[in-house]
PDB file of C-alpha atoms and ligand atoms in Angstrom:
ATOM      1  CA  MET D  26     -25.867 -84.786-183.383  1.00  0.00           C
ATOM      2  CA  ALA D  27     -23.769 -83.216-180.621  1.00  0.00           C
ATOM      3  CA  SER D  28     -25.687 -81.087-177.956  1.00  0.00           C
ATOM      4  CA  VAL D  29     -24.465 -77.711-176.825  1.00  0.00           C
ATOM      5  CA  LEU D  30     -25.597 -75.982-173.660  1.00  0.00           C
ATOM      6  CA  VAL D  31     -25.451 -72.265-174.175  1.00  0.00           C
ATOM      7  CA  VAL D  32     -25.301 -70.462-170.819  1.00  0.00           C
ATOM      8  CA  GLU D  33     -25.782 -66.745-171.543  1.00  0.00           C
ATOM      9  CA  ASP D  34     -28.050 -64.152-169.700  1.00  0.00           C
ATOM     10  CA  ASP D  35     -28.103 -61.616-172.708  1.00  0.00           C
ATOM     11  CA  PRO D  36     -31.313 -62.547-174.897  1.00  0.00           C
ATOM     12  CA  VAL D  37     -29.698 -61.060-178.159  1.00  0.00           C
ATOM     13  CA  ILE D  38     -26.404 -62.857-177.885  1.00  0.00           C
ATOM     14  CA  ARG D  39     -28.227 -66.079-176.781  1.00  0.00           C
ATOM     15  CA  ALA D  40     -30.417 -66.052-179.822  1.00  0.00           C
ATOM     16  CA  ALA D  41     -27.412 -65.368-182.132  1.00  0.00           C
ATOM     17  CA  LEU D  42     -25.352 -68.041-180.792  1.00  0.00           C
ATOM     18  CA  THR D  43     -28.340 -70.633-181.009  1.00  0.00           C
ATOM     19  CA  GLU D  44     -28.712 -69.553-184.607  1.00  0.00           C
ATOM     20  CA  VAL D  45     -25.152 -69.941-185.557  1.00  0.00           C
ATOM     21  CA  LEU D  46     -24.707 -73.141-183.840  1.00  0.00           C
ATOM     22  CA  SER D  47     -27.832 -74.677-185.198  1.00  0.00           C
ATOM     23  CA  ALA D  48     -26.718 -73.743-188.677  1.00  0.00           C
ATOM     24  CA  HIS D  49     -23.582 -75.778-187.921  1.00  0.00           C
ATOM     25  CA  GLY D  50     -25.462 -78.728-186.914  1.00  0.00           C
ATOM     26  CA  TYR D  51     -25.659 -78.720-183.235  1.00  0.00           C
ATOM     27  CA  ALA D  52     -28.683 -79.439-180.931  1.00  0.00           C
ATOM     28  CA  ILE D  53     -28.810 -76.356-178.515  1.00  0.00           C
ATOM     29  CA  LYS D  54     -30.221 -75.906-175.130  1.00  0.00           C
ATOM     30  CA  THR D  55     -29.988 -72.747-173.336  1.00  0.00           C
ATOM     31  CA  ALA D  56     -29.705 -71.458-169.670  1.00  0.00           C
ATOM     32  CA  HIS D  57     -30.127 -67.925-168.691  1.00  0.00           C
ATOM     33  CA  GLN D  58     -28.482 -68.181-165.274  1.00  0.00           C
ATOM     34  CA  GLY D  59     -25.819 -70.313-163.276  1.00  0.00           C
ATOM     35  CA  PHE D  60     -28.219 -72.463-161.150  1.00  0.00           C
ATOM     36  CA  GLU D  61     -30.242 -73.245-164.396  1.00  0.00           C
ATOM     37  CA  ALA D  62     -27.157 -74.299-166.210  1.00  0.00           C
ATOM     38  CA  LEU D  63     -26.242 -76.626-163.291  1.00  0.00           C
ATOM     39  CA  ARG D  64     -29.581 -78.060-163.402  1.00  0.00           C
ATOM     40  CA  GLU D  65     -29.162 -78.804-167.078  1.00  0.00           C
ATOM     41  CA  VAL D  66     -25.662 -80.343-166.792  1.00  0.00           C
ATOM     42  CA  THR D  67     -26.920 -82.613-163.900  1.00  0.00           C
ATOM     43  CA  GLN D  68     -30.314 -83.757-165.584  1.00  0.00           C
ATOM     44  CA  GLY D  69     -29.550 -84.070-169.284  1.00  0.00           C
ATOM     45  CA  PRO D  70     -25.845 -83.658-169.647  1.00  0.00           C
ATOM     46  CA  PRO D  71     -24.995 -81.775-172.854  1.00  0.00           C
ATOM     47  CA  ASP D  72     -21.836 -82.892-175.038  1.00  0.00           C
ATOM     48  CA  ILE D  73     -20.279 -79.300-174.256  1.00  0.00           C
ATOM     49  CA  VAL D  74     -21.183 -76.390-172.409  1.00  0.00           C
ATOM     50  CA  VAL D  75     -20.562 -72.641-173.680  1.00  0.00           C
ATOM     51  CA  LEU D  76     -20.299 -70.537-170.619  1.00  0.00           C
ATOM     52  CA  ASP D  77     -20.631 -66.846-170.444  1.00  0.00           C
ATOM     53  CA  LEU D  78     -18.862 -65.617-167.319  1.00  0.00           C
ATOM     54  CA  GLY D  79     -21.004 -62.573-166.557  1.00  0.00           C
ATOM     55  CA  LEU D  80     -24.199 -64.178-165.183  1.00  0.00           C
ATOM     56  CA  PRO D  81     -26.680 -62.371-162.996  1.00  0.00           C
ATOM     57  CA  ASP D  82     -27.080 -64.905-160.276  1.00  0.00           C
ATOM     58  CA  LEU D  83     -23.616 -66.522-159.832  1.00  0.00           C
ATOM     59  CA  ASP D  84     -20.082 -65.726-160.753  1.00  0.00           C
ATOM     60  CA  GLY D  85     -19.278 -67.651-164.020  1.00  0.00           C
ATOM     61  CA  LEU D  86     -15.945 -68.853-162.456  1.00  0.00           C
ATOM     62  CA  ASP D  87     -17.997 -70.444-159.531  1.00  0.00           C
ATOM     63  CA  VAL D  88     -20.469 -72.058-161.950  1.00  0.00           C
ATOM     64  CA  LEU D  89     -17.512 -73.456-163.945  1.00  0.00           C
ATOM     65  CA  ARG D  90     -16.071 -74.835-160.517  1.00  0.00           C
ATOM     66  CA  MET D  91     -19.321 -76.409-159.631  1.00  0.00           C
ATOM     67  CA  ILE D  92     -19.749 -77.966-162.981  1.00  0.00           C
ATOM     68  CA  ARG D  93     -16.232 -79.533-162.616  1.00  0.00           C
ATOM     69  CA  GLY D  94     -17.333 -80.874-159.204  1.00  0.00           C
ATOM     70  CA  ILE D  95     -20.164 -82.860-160.746  1.00  0.00           C
ATOM     71  CA  SER D  96     -19.239 -83.565-164.316  1.00  0.00           C
ATOM     72  CA  ARG D  97     -16.274 -84.076-166.762  1.00  0.00           C
ATOM     73  CA  VAL D  98     -18.363 -82.163-169.694  1.00  0.00           C
ATOM     74  CA  PRO D  99     -16.162 -80.100-171.698  1.00  0.00           C
ATOM     75  CA  VAL D 100     -16.649 -76.372-170.981  1.00  0.00           C
ATOM     76  CA  LEU D 101     -15.665 -73.455-173.477  1.00  0.00           C
ATOM     77  CA  VAL D 102     -15.782 -70.210-171.477  1.00  0.00           C
ATOM     78  CA  ALA D 103     -16.697 -66.752-172.851  1.00  0.00           C
ATOM     79  CA  THR D 104     -14.918 -64.060-171.227  1.00  0.00           C
ATOM     80  CA  ALA D 105     -14.849 -60.412-171.588  1.00  0.00           C
ATOM     81  CA  ARG D 106     -11.076 -60.280-170.482  1.00  0.00           C
ATOM     82  CA  ASP D 107      -8.089 -61.811-172.068  1.00  0.00           C
ATOM     83  CA  ASP D 108      -5.357 -60.870-169.393  1.00  0.00           C
ATOM     84  CA  ASP D 109      -2.985 -63.491-168.311  1.00  0.00           C
ATOM     85  CA  ARG D 110      -4.499 -63.773-164.735  1.00  0.00           C
ATOM     86  CA  GLU D 111      -7.853 -64.216-166.164  1.00  0.00           C
ATOM     87  CA  VAL D 112      -6.812 -67.173-168.638  1.00  0.00           C
ATOM     88  CA  ILE D 113      -4.873 -68.855-165.944  1.00  0.00           C
ATOM     89  CA  ARG D 114      -7.630 -68.656-163.530  1.00  0.00           C
ATOM     90  CA  LEU D 115     -10.139 -70.052-166.016  1.00  0.00           C
ATOM     91  CA  LEU D 116      -7.943 -73.046-167.234  1.00  0.00           C
ATOM     92  CA  ASN D 117      -7.110 -73.818-163.673  1.00  0.00           C
ATOM     93  CA  ALA D 118     -10.716 -73.908-162.721  1.00  0.00           C
ATOM     94  CA  GLY D 119     -11.284 -76.580-165.345  1.00  0.00           C
ATOM     95  CA  ALA D 120     -12.048 -74.752-168.579  1.00  0.00           C
ATOM     96  CA  ASP D 121     -11.303 -76.780-171.745  1.00  0.00           C
ATOM     97  CA  ASP D 122     -10.817 -73.580-173.857  1.00  0.00           C
ATOM     98  CA  TYR D 123     -11.810 -70.025-173.750  1.00  0.00           C
ATOM     99  CA  MET D 124     -12.771 -67.139-176.089  1.00  0.00           C
ATOM    100  CA  VAL D 125     -12.621 -63.506-175.755  1.00  0.00           C
ATOM    101  CA  LYS D 126     -15.765 -61.474-176.263  1.00  0.00           C
ATOM    102  CA  PRO D 127     -16.598 -60.355-179.075  1.00  0.00           C
ATOM    103  CA  PHE D 128     -16.087 -63.327-181.240  1.00  0.00           C
ATOM    104  CA  SER D 129     -17.504 -64.713-184.405  1.00  0.00           C
ATOM    105  CA  GLY D 130     -20.075 -67.469-184.633  1.00  0.00           C
ATOM    106  CA  GLY D 131     -17.751 -69.177-187.016  1.00  0.00           C
ATOM    107  CA  GLN D 132     -14.705 -69.247-184.665  1.00  0.00           C
ATOM    108  CA  LEU D 133     -17.057 -70.386-181.761  1.00  0.00           C
ATOM    109  CA  ALA D 134     -18.181 -73.466-184.059  1.00  0.00           C
ATOM    110  CA  ALA D 135     -14.641 -74.254-184.896  1.00  0.00           C
ATOM    111  CA  ARG D 136     -13.570 -74.195-181.245  1.00  0.00           C
ATOM    112  CA  ILE D 137     -16.453 -76.230-180.231  1.00  0.00           C
ATOM    113  CA  ALA D 138     -15.532 -78.868-182.836  1.00  0.00           C
ATOM    114  CA  ALA D 139     -11.844 -78.808-181.633  1.00  0.00           C
ATOM    115  CA  VAL D 140     -12.839 -79.424-177.981  1.00  0.00           C
ATOM    116  CA  LEU D 141     -15.273 -82.140-178.953  1.00  0.00           C
ATOM    117  CA  ARG D 142     -12.678 -83.957-181.091  1.00  0.00           C
ATOM    118  CA  ARG D 143     -10.009 -83.635-178.223  1.00  0.00           C
ATOM    119  CA  SER D 144     -12.451 -85.217-175.823  1.00  0.00           C
ATOM    120  CA  ALA D 145     -13.625 -87.815-177.680  1.00  0.00           C
ATOM    121  CA  PRO D 146     -12.169 -91.069-176.097  1.00  0.00           C
ATOM    122  CA  ASP D 147     -11.858 -93.254-179.065  1.00  0.00           C
ATOM    123  CA  ALA D 148     -10.812 -90.793-181.787  1.00  0.00           C
ATOM    124  CA  ASN D 149      -7.909 -92.808-182.728  1.00  0.00           C
ATOM    125  CA  ARG D 150      -9.339 -96.200-182.276  1.00  0.00           C
ATOM    126  CA  ASP D 151      -9.561 -97.376-185.759  1.00  0.00           C
ATOM    127  CA  ARG D 152      -6.424 -96.240-187.119  1.00  0.00           C
ATOM    128  CA  GLU D 153      -3.799 -98.675-188.342  1.00  0.00           C
ATOM    129  CA  PRO D 154      -1.332 -99.173-185.589  1.00  0.00           C
ATOM    130  CA  VAL D 155       1.889 -99.570-187.959  1.00  0.00           C
ATOM    131  CA  LEU D 156       2.120 -97.388-191.165  1.00  0.00           C
ATOM    132  CA  GLN D 157       4.455 -98.710-193.557  1.00  0.00           C
ATOM    133  CA  VAL D 158       5.186 -96.303-196.669  1.00  0.00           C
ATOM    134  CA  ALA D 159       8.173 -97.390-198.868  1.00  0.00           C
ATOM    135  CA  ASP D 160      11.038 -97.659-196.436  1.00  0.00           C
ATOM    136  CA  LEU D 161       9.294 -95.366-193.796  1.00  0.00           C
ATOM    137  CA  ARG D 162       7.863 -97.346-190.748  1.00  0.00           C
ATOM    138  CA  ILE D 163       5.826 -95.380-188.420  1.00  0.00           C
ATOM    139  CA  ASP D 164       4.356 -97.302-185.235  1.00  0.00           C
ATOM    140  CA  THR D 165       1.506 -95.104-184.047  1.00  0.00           C
ATOM    141  CA  LEU D 166       1.328 -97.121-180.643  1.00  0.00           C
ATOM    142  CA  ALA D 167       5.104 -97.170-179.842  1.00  0.00           C
ATOM    143  CA  ARG D 168       5.267 -93.630-181.429  1.00  0.00           C
ATOM    144  CA  THR D 169       8.772 -94.691-183.459  1.00  0.00           C
ATOM    145  CA  VAL D 170       9.691 -93.912-186.868  1.00  0.00           C
ATOM    146  CA  HIS D 171      12.245 -95.729-188.869  1.00  0.00           C
ATOM    147  CA  LEU D 172      13.599 -94.856-192.215  1.00  0.00           C
ATOM    148  CA  ALA D 173      14.936 -97.926-193.536  1.00  0.00           C
ATOM    149  CA  ASP D 174      16.949 -99.300-190.298  1.00  0.00           C
ATOM    150  CA  ARG D 175      17.535 -95.849-188.553  1.00  0.00           C
ATOM    151  CA  GLU D 176      15.288 -94.707-185.934  1.00  0.00           C
ATOM    152  CA  LEU D 177      14.414 -91.057-186.377  1.00  0.00           C
ATOM    153  CA  SER D 178      14.121 -88.619-183.343  1.00  0.00           C
ATOM    154  CA  LEU D 179      10.998 -86.695-183.696  1.00  0.00           C
ATOM    155  CA  THR D 180       9.076 -84.228-181.651  1.00  0.00           C
ATOM    156  CA  ARG D 181       5.474 -84.932-180.738  1.00  0.00           C
ATOM    157  CA  ARG D 182       4.198 -82.657-183.350  1.00  0.00           C
ATOM    158  CA  GLU D 183       6.620 -83.890-185.955  1.00  0.00           C
ATOM    159  CA  PHE D 184       5.503 -87.295-185.278  1.00  0.00           C
ATOM    160  CA  ASP D 185       1.830 -86.395-185.520  1.00  0.00           C
ATOM    161  CA  LEU D 186       2.189 -84.645-188.545  1.00  0.00           C
ATOM    162  CA  LEU D 187       4.063 -87.362-190.418  1.00  0.00           C
ATOM    163  CA  ALA D 188       1.747 -90.066-189.067  1.00  0.00           C
ATOM    164  CA  TYR D 189      -1.210 -87.958-190.346  1.00  0.00           C
ATOM    165  CA  LEU D 190       0.409 -87.517-193.781  1.00  0.00           C
ATOM    166  CA  ALA D 191       1.427 -91.349-194.029  1.00  0.00           C
ATOM    167  CA  ALA D 192      -2.185 -92.188-193.047  1.00  0.00           C
ATOM    168  CA  ASN D 193      -3.308 -90.056-195.887  1.00  0.00           C
ATOM    169  CA  ALA D 194      -0.457 -91.006-198.365  1.00  0.00           C
ATOM    170  CA  ASP D 195      -0.707 -89.717-201.944  1.00  0.00           C
ATOM    171  CA  GLN D 196      -3.421 -87.331-200.997  1.00  0.00           C
ATOM    172  CA  VAL D 197      -2.815 -83.575-200.936  1.00  0.00           C
ATOM    173  CA  MET D 198      -3.678 -82.405-197.491  1.00  0.00           C
ATOM    174  CA  SER D 199      -4.256 -78.689-197.121  1.00  0.00           C
ATOM    175  CA  ARG D 200      -2.624 -76.680-194.228  1.00  0.00           C
ATOM    176  CA  THR D 201      -5.982 -75.760-192.693  1.00  0.00           C
ATOM    177  CA  ARG D 202      -6.971 -79.337-192.729  1.00  0.00           C
ATOM    178  CA  ILE D 203      -3.865 -80.311-191.144  1.00  0.00           C
ATOM    179  CA  LEU D 204      -4.076 -77.685-188.470  1.00  0.00           C
ATOM    180  CA  SER D 205      -7.565 -78.676-187.637  1.00  0.00           C
ATOM    181  CA  GLU D 206      -6.756 -82.403-187.510  1.00  0.00           C
ATOM    182  CA  VAL D 207      -3.372 -82.632-186.213  1.00  0.00           C
ATOM    183  CA  TRP D 208      -3.123 -79.673-184.038  1.00  0.00           C
ATOM    184  CA  GLN D 209      -6.876 -79.573-183.457  1.00  0.00           C
ATOM    185  CA  GLN D 210      -6.560 -75.652-183.955  1.00  0.00           C
ATOM    186  CA  PRO D 211      -7.784 -74.700-187.516  1.00  0.00           C
ATOM    187  CA  TYR D 212      -7.283 -70.893-186.682  1.00  0.00           C
ATOM    188  CA  LEU D 213      -3.445 -71.203-186.183  1.00  0.00           C
ATOM    189  CA  GLU D 214      -1.040 -69.696-188.989  1.00  0.00           C
ATOM    190  CA  ASP D 215      -0.246 -71.895-191.852  1.00  0.00           C
ATOM    191  CA  GLN D 216       3.354 -71.342-191.046  1.00  0.00           C
ATOM    192  CA  THR D 217       3.024 -73.468-188.063  1.00  0.00           C
ATOM    193  CA  VAL D 218       2.787 -76.443-190.467  1.00  0.00           C
ATOM    194  CA  ASP D 219       5.666 -75.347-192.560  1.00  0.00           C
ATOM    195  CA  VAL D 220       8.003 -74.877-189.603  1.00  0.00           C
ATOM    196  CA  HIS D 221       7.421 -78.462-188.653  1.00  0.00           C
ATOM    197  CA  LEU D 222       7.584 -79.634-192.216  1.00  0.00           C
ATOM    198  CA  SER D 223      10.802 -78.056-192.722  1.00  0.00           C
ATOM    199  CA  SER D 224      12.301 -79.782-189.457  1.00  0.00           C
ATOM    200  CA  LEU D 225      10.764 -83.237-190.725  1.00  0.00           C
ATOM    201  CA  ARG D 226      12.239 -82.884-194.023  1.00  0.00           C
ATOM    202  CA  ARG D 227      15.786 -82.294-192.355  1.00  0.00           C
ATOM    203  CA  LYS D 228      15.403 -85.376-190.128  1.00  0.00           C
ATOM    204  CA  LEU D 229      14.321 -87.396-193.274  1.00  0.00           C
ATOM    205  CA  GLY D 230      17.348 -86.132-195.131  1.00  0.00           C
ATOM    206  CA  GLU D 231      15.301 -84.463-197.873  1.00  0.00           C
ATOM    207  CA  LYS D 232      15.099 -80.992-199.080  1.00  0.00           C
ATOM    208  CA  ALA D 233      12.029 -79.125-200.230  1.00  0.00           C
ATOM    209  CA  SER D 234      13.626 -78.375-203.434  1.00  0.00           C
ATOM    210  CA  GLN D 235      14.500 -82.114-204.003  1.00  0.00           C
ATOM    211  CA  PRO D 236      11.617 -83.805-201.940  1.00  0.00           C
ATOM    212  CA  ARG D 237      11.481 -87.474-201.511  1.00  0.00           C
ATOM    213  CA  TYR D 238       8.454 -88.140-199.408  1.00  0.00           C
ATOM    214  CA  LEU D 239       7.212 -84.795-198.309  1.00  0.00           C
ATOM    215  CA  HIS D 240       6.014 -82.775-201.518  1.00  0.00           C
ATOM    216  CA  THR D 241       4.525 -79.248-201.201  1.00  0.00           C
ATOM    217  CA  VAL D 242       2.029 -78.677-203.886  1.00  0.00           C
ATOM    218  CA  ARG D 243       1.924 -74.988-204.333  1.00  0.00           C
ATOM    219  CA  GLY D 244      -1.260 -73.141-203.186  1.00  0.00           C
ATOM    220  CA  ILE D 245      -2.994 -76.400-202.299  1.00  0.00           C
ATOM    221  CA  GLY D 246      -1.085 -78.230-199.596  1.00  0.00           C
ATOM    222  CA  ILE D 247       1.273 -81.144-198.744  1.00  0.00           C
ATOM    223  CA  LYS D 248       1.438 -84.674-199.644  1.00  0.00           C
ATOM    224  CA  LEU D 249       3.361 -87.624-198.657  1.00  0.00           C
ATOM    225  CA  VAL D 250       4.077 -89.815-201.705  1.00  0.00           C
ATOM    226  CA  SER D 251       4.108 -93.564-201.293  1.00  0.00           C
ATOM    227  CA  ALA D 252       6.526 -94.363-204.071  1.00  0.00           C
ATOM    228  CA  PRO D 253       9.346 -91.826-203.676  1.00  0.00           C
TER     229      PRO D 253
HETATM  230 CA1   CA V 326     -23.513 -61.909-169.585  1.00  0.00          CA
END
């Protein structure tokens, strides 16, 4: 069970976040103030910190910098402002992601899951290094794709999408799941997947109306077929 340190001075928000994150299966610790948060990070490091910027004792941005001085723990910042300067400041100070208040508990849980996935050092360790599907050969270490003898030139996302579908060949994958596992951002628009799918199809020399490998299953998702 991943542990989350919730740093929030408002008791009502703190209780609400604790409740929703517990319901998502996280072990919750809380801190009301910046110094308390720093002590928690030093003494019993959590897997991720959710940091409110408006704290009574210290500026949240300073807390973030101090955490970065002592730890690589992922930090998701809750801010009341979403202007460009603020976001740049937060990311430069070492935030892994940010959320603008007010946000839903469900979105917070999804963002925490995404940050934890990205920060997992061995997330890809047990994948097959080379995927061969009919005459499609995907080398996930060299990050090359060959269709028969021809090497395809793919963007990073196209490659990740193709490798993901090939690793799950013959299974229909929903766009939400693809966004969450390939993009690590389940809250993006479904069209993001479709744009990349259509350029992938072009590079594979196929059309949505006459698919070979990449089949759209209407209303459900996308499937890479192993016997095209
Ligand atoms: Ca506050």
